């Protein structure tokens, strides 16, 4: 499924954990792994160029290069790994490098635990996720390194979720994993629960999901009443899932600023990696 995986690290615990997860995926997929580190710029309008700053920046770049090479060496014999060190703004450089290396997966670590820590916006992972045309795997630093054996794949029957569920089923086949497909619905408070429409809602939706997705033997279907994010997280917890795969929202200024979507809420709350795909047309 993936041929070139790019993993960006800042050498923190979370960044190092993301490298381990990326290496595990590359090993399983027979993919090439590129480890990238971006050195923040030191020369700005507020701090104009000087020989001292230039020397300091060069020293930081050299130190970072040594650390990335050490990571590559530690993976020798397991995966085909390369390194890349550059300077600039992290989001821009990570996306540019992913495009240059034709990466088909970006892996990023996310730090912090709990809803409060994940609610802090503006991180590199947030910005890359919102701008990337390439699938992004977000790895919490407390998540396991092991490959997923249970994958949760939400669907709202849209073309984007059809695409992500199909990818989940393909990945499950490669990894001998199972897929827990989740579709949720909410009943308005003013609608009586004794009406035939409500009583038959779950069955009708099950049939609708199965008509859209070719689930097969490796997939289980969960049709649940409640909010989408809560249903996804409930299934992930009850099945001990190690991965959630879901479609992201569209690109562009407006969509990238809209917060509070299902994908956002899942990412900020769960403690397992989340693999986010863009809509099919955005990957062309």
Tab-separated table of C-alpha atoms in Angstrom:
chain	number	residue	atom	x	y	z
A	1	UNK	CA	0.000	0.000	0.000
A	2	UNK	CA	2.773	2.444	0.927
A	3	UNK	CA	6.092	2.637	-0.926
A	4	UNK	CA	7.722	5.736	0.579
A	5	UNK	CA	7.053	6.800	4.155
A	6	UNK	CA	8.238	10.161	5.457
A	7	UNK	CA	8.547	10.620	9.213
A	8	UNK	CA	9.367	14.018	10.681
A	9	UNK	CA	11.010	14.107	14.112
A	10	UNK	CA	12.020	16.839	16.523
A	11	UNK	CA	14.054	14.328	18.641
A	12	UNK	CA	11.530	14.562	21.483
A	13	UNK	CA	10.110	11.415	23.080
A	14	UNK	CA	7.020	11.730	20.895
A	15	UNK	CA	9.104	12.269	17.759
A	16	UNK	CA	11.315	9.267	18.507
A	17	UNK	CA	8.233	7.135	19.159
A	18	UNK	CA	6.793	8.181	15.780
A	19	UNK	CA	10.038	7.077	14.088
A	20	UNK	CA	9.724	3.628	15.699
A	21	UNK	CA	6.127	3.317	14.513
A	22	UNK	CA	7.050	4.521	11.019
A	23	UNK	CA	9.883	1.983	10.875
A	24	UNK	CA	7.499	-0.783	11.897
A	25	UNK	CA	5.124	0.185	9.103
A	26	UNK	CA	7.933	0.489	6.556
A	27	UNK	CA	9.258	-2.925	7.539
A	28	UNK	CA	5.835	-4.534	7.145
A	29	UNK	CA	5.139	-2.796	3.838
A	30	UNK	CA	8.614	-3.149	2.341
A	31	UNK	CA	8.649	0.623	2.017
A	32	UNK	CA	11.483	3.142	2.074
A	33	UNK	CA	11.562	5.337	5.176
A	34	UNK	CA	12.844	8.895	5.070
A	35	UNK	CA	13.488	10.559	8.437
A	36	UNK	CA	13.252	14.338	8.277
A	37	UNK	CA	14.211	17.042	10.755
A	38	UNK	CA	13.513	20.737	10.224
A	39	UNK	CA	15.738	23.285	11.975
A	40	UNK	CA	13.762	26.463	12.771
A	41	UNK	CA	15.076	29.640	11.126
A	42	UNK	CA	17.254	31.867	13.278
A	43	UNK	CA	17.635	34.735	10.836
A	44	UNK	CA	14.471	36.857	10.654
A	45	UNK	CA	13.524	40.485	10.266
A	46	UNK	CA	13.863	40.829	14.021
A	47	UNK	CA	17.233	39.053	14.028
A	48	UNK	CA	19.101	39.973	10.833
A	49	UNK	CA	21.936	37.867	9.501
A	50	UNK	CA	25.249	37.944	11.338
A	51	UNK	CA	28.325	35.739	11.299
A	52	UNK	CA	27.588	34.560	14.838
A	53	UNK	CA	24.022	33.560	14.042
A	54	UNK	CA	25.119	31.872	10.830
A	55	UNK	CA	27.758	29.845	12.651
A	56	UNK	CA	25.306	28.880	15.379
A	57	UNK	CA	22.713	27.826	12.816
A	58	UNK	CA	25.274	25.750	10.925
A	59	UNK	CA	26.290	24.083	14.188
A	60	UNK	CA	22.655	23.229	15.007
A	61	UNK	CA	22.126	21.802	11.520
A	62	UNK	CA	25.268	19.674	11.818
A	63	UNK	CA	24.170	18.355	15.211
A	64	UNK	CA	20.713	17.536	13.840
A	65	UNK	CA	22.289	15.774	10.874
A	66	UNK	CA	24.288	13.579	13.227
A	67	UNK	CA	21.186	12.681	15.239
A	68	UNK	CA	19.164	11.778	12.142
A	69	UNK	CA	22.022	9.687	10.771
A	70	UNK	CA	22.175	7.857	14.096
A	71	UNK	CA	18.480	7.040	13.758
A	72	UNK	CA	19.054	5.751	10.232
A	73	UNK	CA	21.975	3.609	11.411
A	74	UNK	CA	19.885	2.160	14.237
A	75	UNK	CA	17.365	0.940	11.652
A	76	UNK	CA	19.984	-0.671	9.391
A	77	UNK	CA	19.005	-4.204	8.488
A	78	UNK	CA	15.339	-3.585	9.218
A	79	UNK	CA	14.286	-1.016	6.635
A	80	UNK	CA	15.710	1.035	3.794
A	81	UNK	CA	16.092	4.358	5.585
A	82	UNK	CA	17.422	7.738	4.460
A	83	UNK	CA	17.779	11.086	6.204
A	84	UNK	CA	17.078	14.685	5.323
A	85	UNK	CA	17.818	17.800	7.368
A	86	UNK	CA	16.667	21.220	6.262
A	87	UNK	CA	15.838	24.567	7.805
A	88	UNK	CA	12.723	26.653	7.636
A	89	UNK	CA	9.190	26.463	8.928
A	90	UNK	CA	8.273	22.898	9.802
A	91	UNK	CA	4.901	22.613	8.052
A	92	UNK	CA	6.160	24.071	4.785
A	93	UNK	CA	9.366	22.024	4.729
A	94	UNK	CA	7.677	18.726	5.660
A	95	UNK	CA	5.071	19.110	2.921
A	96	UNK	CA	7.699	20.185	0.375
A	97	UNK	CA	9.888	17.201	1.223
A	98	UNK	CA	6.937	14.805	1.037
A	99	UNK	CA	6.218	16.093	-2.455
A	100	UNK	CA	9.868	15.943	-3.551
A	101	UNK	CA	10.337	12.378	-2.312
A	102	UNK	CA	6.909	11.296	-3.611
A	103	UNK	CA	5.980	10.039	-0.153
A	104	UNK	CA	2.612	8.319	0.035
A	105	UNK	CA	2.436	8.499	3.842
A	106	UNK	CA	3.533	11.153	6.356
A	107	UNK	CA	4.035	10.041	9.967
A	108	UNK	CA	3.997	12.609	12.771
A	109	UNK	CA	4.082	12.284	16.539
A	110	UNK	CA	1.543	14.071	18.706
A	111	UNK	CA	2.338	15.013	22.281
A	112	UNK	CA	0.228	15.344	25.360
A	113	UNK	CA	-2.565	13.238	26.804
A	114	UNK	CA	-6.210	13.951	27.280
A	115	UNK	CA	-8.667	16.350	25.718
A	116	UNK	CA	-7.056	19.482	27.174
A	117	UNK	CA	-3.600	18.767	25.738
A	118	UNK	CA	-5.058	17.803	22.366
A	119	UNK	CA	-7.229	20.918	22.305
A	120	UNK	CA	-4.181	23.131	21.956
A	121	UNK	CA	-4.190	24.149	18.300
A	122	UNK	CA	-1.430	25.332	16.037
A	123	UNK	CA	0.966	22.404	16.419
A	124	UNK	CA	3.025	21.206	13.472
A	125	UNK	CA	0.895	18.052	13.258
A	126	UNK	CA	-2.295	20.127	13.081
A	127	UNK	CA	-0.963	22.367	10.344
A	128	UNK	CA	0.468	19.540	8.263
A	129	UNK	CA	-2.747	17.537	8.566
A	130	UNK	CA	-4.881	20.440	7.389
A	131	UNK	CA	-2.691	21.223	4.364
A	132	UNK	CA	-1.461	17.795	3.244
A	133	UNK	CA	-2.662	16.022	0.108
A	134	UNK	CA	-0.792	12.935	1.335
A	135	UNK	CA	-2.312	10.609	3.967
A	136	UNK	CA	-1.074	11.496	7.456
A	137	UNK	CA	-0.575	9.049	10.332
A	138	UNK	CA	-0.754	10.837	13.695
A	139	UNK	CA	0.960	8.854	16.454
A	140	UNK	CA	0.312	9.641	20.141
A	141	UNK	CA	3.445	9.143	22.211
A	142	UNK	CA	1.609	6.694	24.497
A	143	UNK	CA	0.429	4.426	21.670
A	144	UNK	CA	1.899	0.948	21.088
A	145	UNK	CA	4.569	0.370	18.451
A	146	UNK	CA	2.958	-2.883	17.264
A	147	UNK	CA	1.237	-3.076	13.897
A	148	UNK	CA	-2.554	-2.872	14.079
A	149	UNK	CA	-4.521	-6.069	14.374
A	150	UNK	CA	-7.837	-4.235	14.789
A	151	UNK	CA	-8.648	-1.187	12.638
A	152	UNK	CA	-11.637	1.094	13.168
A	153	UNK	CA	-12.991	2.622	9.957
A	154	UNK	CA	-15.887	5.096	10.300
A	155	UNK	CA	-18.254	5.730	7.413
A	156	UNK	CA	-20.935	8.283	6.694
A	157	UNK	CA	-21.462	6.726	3.229
A	158	UNK	CA	-19.834	9.727	1.513
A	159	UNK	CA	-17.342	9.141	-1.329
A	160	UNK	CA	-14.519	10.172	1.009
A	161	UNK	CA	-15.449	7.607	3.666
A	162	UNK	CA	-16.016	4.947	1.013
A	163	UNK	CA	-12.444	5.571	-0.053
A	164	UNK	CA	-11.040	5.368	3.492
A	165	UNK	CA	-12.971	2.171	4.342
A	166	UNK	CA	-11.691	0.551	1.143
A	167	UNK	CA	-8.133	1.477	2.147
A	168	UNK	CA	-8.735	0.062	5.626
A	169	UNK	CA	-9.921	-3.234	4.138
A	170	UNK	CA	-6.865	-3.381	1.850
A	171	UNK	CA	-4.510	-2.683	4.752
A	172	UNK	CA	-6.263	-5.270	6.914
A	173	UNK	CA	-5.711	-7.863	4.210
A	174	UNK	CA	-1.983	-7.062	4.099
A	175	UNK	CA	-1.608	-7.133	7.887
A	176	UNK	CA	-4.039	-9.988	8.618
A	177	UNK	CA	-6.080	-7.528	10.676
A	178	UNK	CA	-9.810	-7.069	11.167
A	179	UNK	CA	-11.800	-3.931	10.402
A	180	UNK	CA	-14.536	-2.542	12.621
A	181	UNK	CA	-16.710	-0.386	10.364
A	182	UNK	CA	-18.693	2.219	12.321
A	183	UNK	CA	-21.759	4.127	11.172
A	184	UNK	CA	-23.629	6.305	13.651
A	185	UNK	CA	-26.943	8.095	13.574
A	186	UNK	CA	-28.820	10.483	15.824
A	187	UNK	CA	-32.580	10.649	16.345
A	188	UNK	CA	-34.019	14.149	16.880
A	189	UNK	CA	-35.584	14.641	20.302
A	190	UNK	CA	-38.970	15.533	18.820
A	191	UNK	CA	-39.255	12.214	16.946
A	192	UNK	CA	-41.123	9.486	18.798
A	193	UNK	CA	-39.127	6.331	19.380
A	194	UNK	CA	-42.132	4.074	18.908
A	195	UNK	CA	-42.574	5.012	15.269
A	196	UNK	CA	-41.752	2.324	12.666
A	197	UNK	CA	-39.124	4.607	11.148
A	198	UNK	CA	-37.167	4.760	14.401
A	199	UNK	CA	-37.653	1.091	15.306
A	200	UNK	CA	-36.335	-0.033	11.920
A	201	UNK	CA	-33.617	2.613	11.671
A	202	UNK	CA	-30.688	0.395	12.689
A	203	UNK	CA	-31.671	-2.434	10.342
A	204	UNK	CA	-32.258	-0.033	7.455
A	205	UNK	CA	-28.890	1.626	7.970
A	206	UNK	CA	-27.111	-1.743	8.188
A	207	UNK	CA	-28.529	-2.660	4.829
A	208	UNK	CA	-27.546	0.732	3.462
A	209	UNK	CA	-23.942	0.424	4.659
A	210	UNK	CA	-23.605	-3.080	3.241
A	211	UNK	CA	-24.957	-1.884	-0.103
A	212	UNK	CA	-22.239	0.776	-0.269
A	213	UNK	CA	-19.255	-1.116	1.177
A	214	UNK	CA	-18.060	-4.586	0.215
A	215	UNK	CA	-17.118	-5.598	3.731
A	216	UNK	CA	-16.146	-9.256	3.441
A	217	UNK	CA	-15.094	-11.720	6.129
A	218	UNK	CA	-12.510	-9.475	7.836
A	219	UNK	CA	-14.993	-6.720	8.637
A	220	UNK	CA	-17.536	-6.263	11.423
A	221	UNK	CA	-20.253	-3.647	11.173
A	222	UNK	CA	-21.384	-1.395	14.039
A	223	UNK	CA	-24.472	0.765	13.487
A	224	UNK	CA	-24.917	2.882	16.604
A	225	UNK	CA	-27.150	5.639	17.853
A	226	UNK	CA	-25.180	8.628	19.087
A	227	UNK	CA	-22.634	11.163	17.948
A	228	UNK	CA	-20.121	10.019	15.365
A	229	UNK	CA	-16.999	10.797	17.413
A	230	UNK	CA	-18.364	9.104	20.541
A	231	UNK	CA	-19.351	6.001	18.549
A	232	UNK	CA	-15.920	5.743	16.925
A	233	UNK	CA	-14.128	6.050	20.247
A	234	UNK	CA	-16.485	3.571	21.930
A	235	UNK	CA	-15.848	0.920	19.269
A	236	UNK	CA	-12.101	1.586	19.354
A	237	UNK	CA	-12.069	1.055	23.125
A	238	UNK	CA	-14.325	-2.019	23.166
A	239	UNK	CA	-12.407	-3.807	20.388
A	240	UNK	CA	-8.942	-2.754	21.655
A	241	UNK	CA	-8.219	-1.238	18.251
A	242	UNK	CA	-4.672	-0.113	17.486
A	243	UNK	CA	-5.563	2.168	14.552
A	244	UNK	CA	-8.379	4.435	13.383
A	245	UNK	CA	-8.571	5.199	9.658
A	246	UNK	CA	-10.846	7.991	8.537
A	247	UNK	CA	-11.427	10.581	5.860
A	248	UNK	CA	-10.439	14.171	6.494
A	249	UNK	CA	-12.261	17.299	5.444
A	250	UNK	CA	-11.568	19.183	2.257
A	251	UNK	CA	-8.601	21.459	1.744
A	252	UNK	CA	-8.503	25.206	1.388
A	253	UNK	CA	-8.668	28.170	3.727
A	254	UNK	CA	-12.266	27.783	4.889
A	255	UNK	CA	-12.183	24.016	5.465
A	256	UNK	CA	-8.801	24.171	7.152
A	257	UNK	CA	-10.098	26.695	9.693
A	258	UNK	CA	-13.270	24.821	10.541
A	259	UNK	CA	-12.661	23.120	13.889
A	260	UNK	CA	-14.760	20.699	15.852
A	261	UNK	CA	-15.382	18.164	13.067
A	262	UNK	CA	-15.554	14.440	13.783
A	263	UNK	CA	-11.956	13.880	12.665
A	264	UNK	CA	-10.708	16.696	14.907
A	265	UNK	CA	-12.564	15.384	17.931
A	266	UNK	CA	-11.328	11.830	17.450
A	267	UNK	CA	-7.702	12.923	17.010
A	268	UNK	CA	-7.764	15.101	20.123
A	269	UNK	CA	-9.329	12.454	22.341
A	270	UNK	CA	-8.080	8.999	21.373
A	271	UNK	CA	-4.823	7.345	22.411
A	272	UNK	CA	-4.204	5.220	19.310
A	273	UNK	CA	-2.753	6.305	15.959
A	274	UNK	CA	-5.164	7.921	13.510
A	275	UNK	CA	-4.571	7.650	9.771
A	276	UNK	CA	-6.312	10.470	7.907
A	277	UNK	CA	-7.011	10.381	4.171
A	278	UNK	CA	-8.145	13.215	1.979
A	279	UNK	CA	-11.064	12.881	-0.386
A	280	UNK	CA	-10.151	10.877	-3.527
A	281	UNK	CA	-10.054	13.912	-5.832
A	282	UNK	CA	-7.591	15.677	-3.487
A	283	UNK	CA	-5.054	12.901	-3.954
A	284	UNK	CA	-4.801	13.245	-7.707
